Amino acid sequence: MEKRTLTFAQADAIARAAMDYAREEGLELAVAIVDDGGWPHIQARMDGAFPAAVDAALAKARSAALFRRPTSDFSRRVKEGMPLAHLPHVVPLGGGVLLERDGGFFGAMGLSGAREDAETVLAERIAADFAAGGIVQT
């Protein structure tokens, strides 16, 4: 997979889309966008989201970026009995997804502040929109 650079404008557009989608679903979330190395581009907390959601969103984004897989994979594995608690930077909760487009890996996004299943569905929707070119910088 080709390495791509995630621009601030792209990260901003993705974060805004995440918050727009969350509002549509009646959710109050924190969102974190990281580059391909897991370093933060943007962190935001919507009004009403609990404060710790910011750290959780960043941890999910970093986990997805560093392991190049969605955090829902880790969640499923833990539920199946695989002990992952001692691996560094692993957050075994859904809501962390990869940001890929045109065969390139740009970074990852993490969402936190709702039920795990709602975070996962929303994160996957945003990642799919980004992959399809539906989220563009403004």
PDB file of C-alpha atoms in Angstrom:
ATOM      1  CA  MET A   1       0.000   0.000   0.000  1.00  0.00           C
ATOM      2  CA  GLU A   2       1.346   3.387  -0.973  1.00  0.00           C
ATOM      3  CA  LYS A   3       2.066   5.906   1.770  1.00  0.00           C
ATOM      4  CA  ARG A   4       0.210   9.182   1.410  1.00  0.00           C
ATOM      5  CA  THR A   5       0.393  12.362   3.433  1.00  0.00           C
ATOM      6  CA  LEU A   6      -2.698  13.464   5.301  1.00  0.00           C
ATOM      7  CA  THR A   7      -2.997  17.227   5.083  1.00  0.00           C
ATOM      8  CA  PHE A   8      -4.425  19.399   7.802  1.00  0.00           C
ATOM      9  CA  ALA A   9      -7.224  20.417   5.428  1.00  0.00           C
ATOM     10  CA  GLN A  10      -8.141  16.763   4.863  1.00  0.00           C
ATOM     11  CA  ALA A  11      -8.032  16.014   8.596  1.00  0.00           C
ATOM     12  CA  ASP A  12     -10.212  19.036   9.288  1.00  0.00           C
ATOM     13  CA  ALA A  13     -12.755  17.967   6.638  1.00  0.00           C
ATOM     14  CA  ILE A  14     -12.884  14.432   8.053  1.00  0.00           C
ATOM     15  CA  ALA A  15     -13.349  15.691  11.627  1.00  0.00           C
ATOM     16  CA  ARG A  16     -16.112  18.075  10.541  1.00  0.00           C
ATOM     17  CA  ALA A  17     -17.849  15.276   8.627  1.00  0.00           C
ATOM     18  CA  ALA A  18     -17.618  13.036  11.690  1.00  0.00           C
ATOM     19  CA  MET A  19     -19.214  15.677  13.890  1.00  0.00           C
ATOM     20  CA  ASP A  20     -21.915  16.403  11.291  1.00  0.00           C
ATOM     21  CA  TYR A  21     -22.774  12.696  11.027  1.00  0.00           C
ATOM     22  CA  ALA A  22     -22.749  12.390  14.824  1.00  0.00           C
ATOM     23  CA  ARG A  23     -25.212  15.286  15.134  1.00  0.00           C
ATOM     24  CA  GLU A  24     -27.498  13.589  12.597  1.00  0.00           C
ATOM     25  CA  GLU A  25     -27.503  10.498  14.829  1.00  0.00           C
ATOM     26  CA  GLY A  26     -28.011  12.508  18.022  1.00  0.00           C
ATOM     27  CA  LEU A  27     -24.547  11.641  19.316  1.00  0.00           C
ATOM     28  CA  GLU A  28     -22.070  13.824  21.195  1.00  0.00           C
ATOM     29  CA  LEU A  29     -18.601  12.519  20.439  1.00  0.00           C
ATOM     30  CA  ALA A  30     -14.920  13.257  20.517  1.00  0.00           C
ATOM     31  CA  VAL A  31     -12.970  12.736  17.304  1.00  0.00           C
ATOM     32  CA  ALA A  32      -9.250  12.349  16.720  1.00  0.00           C
ATOM     33  CA  ILE A  33      -7.468  12.262  13.376  1.00  0.00           C
ATOM     34  CA  VAL A  34      -3.859  11.007  13.261  1.00  0.00           C
ATOM     35  CA  ASP A  35      -1.292  10.637  10.495  1.00  0.00           C
ATOM     36  CA  ASP A  36       0.107   7.290   9.355  1.00  0.00           C
ATOM     37  CA  GLY A  37       2.518   7.229  12.308  1.00  0.00           C
ATOM     38  CA  GLY A  38      -0.213   7.810  14.885  1.00  0.00           C
ATOM     39  CA  TRP A  39       0.629  11.460  15.539  1.00  0.00           C
ATOM     40  CA  PRO A  40      -2.343  13.795  16.048  1.00  0.00           C
ATOM     41  CA  HIS A  41      -3.559  16.187  13.402  1.00  0.00           C
ATOM     42  CA  ILE A  42      -6.849  17.150  15.051  1.00  0.00           C
ATOM     43  CA  GLN A  43      -8.689  16.389  18.261  1.00  0.00           C
ATOM     44  CA  ALA A  44     -12.124  17.813  18.953  1.00  0.00           C
ATOM     45  CA  ARG A  45     -14.862  17.274  21.505  1.00  0.00           C
ATOM     46  CA  MET A  46     -18.432  18.118  20.632  1.00  0.00           C
ATOM     47  CA  ASP A  47     -20.515  20.019  23.159  1.00  0.00           C
ATOM     48  CA  GLY A  48     -21.950  17.468  25.572  1.00  0.00           C
ATOM     49  CA  ALA A  49     -19.295  14.775  25.009  1.00  0.00           C
ATOM     50  CA  PHE A  50     -17.657  13.616  28.214  1.00  0.00           C
ATOM     51  CA  PRO A  51     -14.092  14.898  28.748  1.00  0.00           C
ATOM     52  CA  ALA A  52     -12.358  11.504  28.768  1.00  0.00           C
ATOM     53  CA  ALA A  53     -13.753  10.791  25.293  1.00  0.00           C
ATOM     54  CA  VAL A  54     -10.952  12.961  23.866  1.00  0.00           C
ATOM     55  CA  ASP A  55      -8.232  10.642  25.193  1.00  0.00           C
ATOM     56  CA  ALA A  56     -10.176   7.542  24.172  1.00  0.00           C
ATOM     57  CA  ALA A  57     -10.682   8.825  20.609  1.00  0.00           C
ATOM     58  CA  LEU A  58      -6.956   9.561  20.265  1.00  0.00           C
ATOM     59  CA  ALA A  59      -6.021   6.141  21.662  1.00  0.00           C
ATOM     60  CA  LYS A  60      -8.338   4.427  19.155  1.00  0.00           C
ATOM     61  CA  ALA A  61      -6.961   6.435  16.237  1.00  0.00           C
ATOM     62  CA  ARG A  62      -3.362   5.690  17.263  1.00  0.00           C
ATOM     63  CA  SER A  63      -4.114   1.999  17.724  1.00  0.00           C
ATOM     64  CA  ALA A  64      -5.660   1.764  14.251  1.00  0.00           C
ATOM     65  CA  ALA A  65      -2.766   3.659  12.641  1.00  0.00           C
ATOM     66  CA  LEU A  66       0.047   1.799  14.364  1.00  0.00           C
ATOM     67  CA  PHE A  67      -1.388  -1.670  13.739  1.00  0.00           C
ATOM     68  CA  ARG A  68      -2.904  -0.804  10.329  1.00  0.00           C
ATOM     69  CA  ARG A  69      -6.269  -2.296  11.250  1.00  0.00           C
ATOM     70  CA  PRO A  70      -9.574  -1.093  12.688  1.00  0.00           C
ATOM     71  CA  THR A  71      -9.886  -1.294  16.442  1.00  0.00           C
ATOM     72  CA  SER A  72     -13.072  -3.330  16.036  1.00  0.00           C
ATOM     73  CA  ASP A  73     -10.737  -6.215  15.035  1.00  0.00           C
ATOM     74  CA  PHE A  74      -9.141  -6.047  18.482  1.00  0.00           C
ATOM     75  CA  SER A  75     -12.534  -5.771  20.155  1.00  0.00           C
ATOM     76  CA  ARG A  76     -13.733  -8.914  18.390  1.00  0.00           C
ATOM     77  CA  ARG A  77     -10.562 -10.806  19.316  1.00  0.00           C
ATOM     78  CA  VAL A  78     -10.872  -9.905  22.995  1.00  0.00           C
ATOM     79  CA  LYS A  79     -14.513 -11.021  22.995  1.00  0.00           C
ATOM     80  CA  GLU A  80     -13.338 -14.323  21.485  1.00  0.00           C
ATOM     81  CA  GLY A  81     -10.906 -14.763  24.390  1.00  0.00           C
ATOM     82  CA  MET A  82      -7.611 -13.539  22.974  1.00  0.00           C
ATOM     83  CA  PRO A  83      -5.593 -11.696  25.655  1.00  0.00           C
ATOM     84  CA  LEU A  84      -4.490  -8.377  24.167  1.00  0.00           C
ATOM     85  CA  ALA A  85      -4.403  -6.287  27.314  1.00  0.00           C
ATOM     86  CA  HIS A  86      -0.614  -6.140  27.504  1.00  0.00           C
ATOM     87  CA  LEU A  87       0.158  -5.123  23.936  1.00  0.00           C
ATOM     88  CA  PRO A  88       1.239  -1.483  23.827  1.00  0.00           C
ATOM     89  CA  HIS A  89      -1.077   0.975  22.079  1.00  0.00           C
ATOM     90  CA  VAL A  90      -3.885  -1.555  21.624  1.00  0.00           C
ATOM     91  CA  VAL A  91      -7.360  -0.272  22.365  1.00  0.00           C
ATOM     92  CA  PRO A  92      -9.757  -3.201  22.052  1.00  0.00           C
ATOM     93  CA  LEU A  93     -12.850  -1.069  21.444  1.00  0.00           C
ATOM     94  CA  GLY A  94     -14.497  -0.239  18.142  1.00  0.00           C
ATOM     95  CA  GLY A  95     -14.422   3.290  16.780  1.00  0.00           C
ATOM     96  CA  GLY A  96     -10.902   3.434  15.339  1.00  0.00           C
ATOM     97  CA  VAL A  97     -10.613   3.123  11.543  1.00  0.00           C
ATOM     98  CA  LEU A  98      -8.033   3.520   8.811  1.00  0.00           C
ATOM     99  CA  LEU A  99      -8.206   6.420   6.373  1.00  0.00           C
ATOM    100  CA  GLU A 100      -7.386   5.012   2.952  1.00  0.00           C
ATOM    101  CA  ARG A 101      -8.015   6.284  -0.566  1.00  0.00           C
ATOM    102  CA  ASP A 102      -6.841   5.272  -4.045  1.00  0.00           C
ATOM    103  CA  GLY A 103      -4.646   2.487  -2.679  1.00  0.00           C
ATOM    104  CA  GLY A 104      -2.900   4.801  -0.209  1.00  0.00           C
ATOM    105  CA  PHE A 105      -2.847   4.876   3.581  1.00  0.00           C
ATOM    106  CA  PHE A 106      -3.294   8.399   4.955  1.00  0.00           C
ATOM    107  CA  GLY A 107      -3.808   7.855   8.686  1.00  0.00           C
ATOM    108  CA  ALA A 108      -6.607   6.923  11.054  1.00  0.00           C
ATOM    109  CA  MET A 109      -9.588   8.311  12.915  1.00  0.00           C
ATOM    110  CA  GLY A 110     -10.948   7.501  16.353  1.00  0.00           C
ATOM    111  CA  LEU A 111     -14.391   8.250  17.769  1.00  0.00           C
ATOM    112  CA  SER A 112     -15.488   8.016  21.373  1.00  0.00           C
ATOM    113  CA  GLY A 113     -18.456   9.060  23.484  1.00  0.00           C
ATOM    114  CA  ALA A 114     -21.227   6.662  22.479  1.00  0.00           C
ATOM    115  CA  ARG A 115     -21.881   2.930  22.524  1.00  0.00           C
ATOM    116  CA  GLU A 116     -19.122   0.933  20.858  1.00  0.00           C
ATOM    117  CA  ASP A 117     -21.404  -0.359  18.110  1.00  0.00           C
ATOM    118  CA  ALA A 118     -22.612   3.168  17.244  1.00  0.00           C
ATOM    119  CA  GLU A 119     -19.041   4.491  17.187  1.00  0.00           C
ATOM    120  CA  THR A 120     -17.939   1.634  14.921  1.00  0.00           C
ATOM    121  CA  VAL A 121     -20.793   2.105  12.443  1.00  0.00           C
ATOM    122  CA  LEU A 122     -20.231   5.857  12.270  1.00  0.00           C
ATOM    123  CA  ALA A 123     -16.444   5.531  11.942  1.00  0.00           C
ATOM    124  CA  GLU A 124     -16.813   2.963   9.157  1.00  0.00           C
ATOM    125  CA  ARG A 125     -19.261   5.261   7.346  1.00  0.00           C
ATOM    126  CA  ILE A 126     -16.828   8.174   7.485  1.00  0.00           C
ATOM    127  CA  ALA A 127     -13.887   6.012   6.376  1.00  0.00           C
ATOM    128  CA  ALA A 128     -15.940   4.728   3.431  1.00  0.00           C
ATOM    129  CA  ASP A 129     -16.932   8.267   2.460  1.00  0.00           C
ATOM    130  CA  PHE A 130     -13.280   9.355   2.590  1.00  0.00           C
ATOM    131  CA  ALA A 131     -12.204   6.334   0.524  1.00  0.00           C
ATOM    132  CA  ALA A 132     -14.820   7.145  -2.105  1.00  0.00           C
ATOM    133  CA  GLY A 133     -13.699  10.759  -2.322  1.00  0.00           C
ATOM    134  CA  GLY A 134     -16.878  12.041  -0.685  1.00  0.00           C
ATOM    135  CA  ILE A 135     -15.064  14.003   1.985  1.00  0.00           C
ATOM    136  CA  VAL A 136     -12.986  16.765   0.482  1.00  0.00           C
ATOM    137  CA  GLN A 137     -11.171  19.657   2.061  1.00  0.00           C
ATOM    138  CA  THR A 138     -12.875  23.023   1.861  1.00  0.00           C
TER     139      THR A 138
END
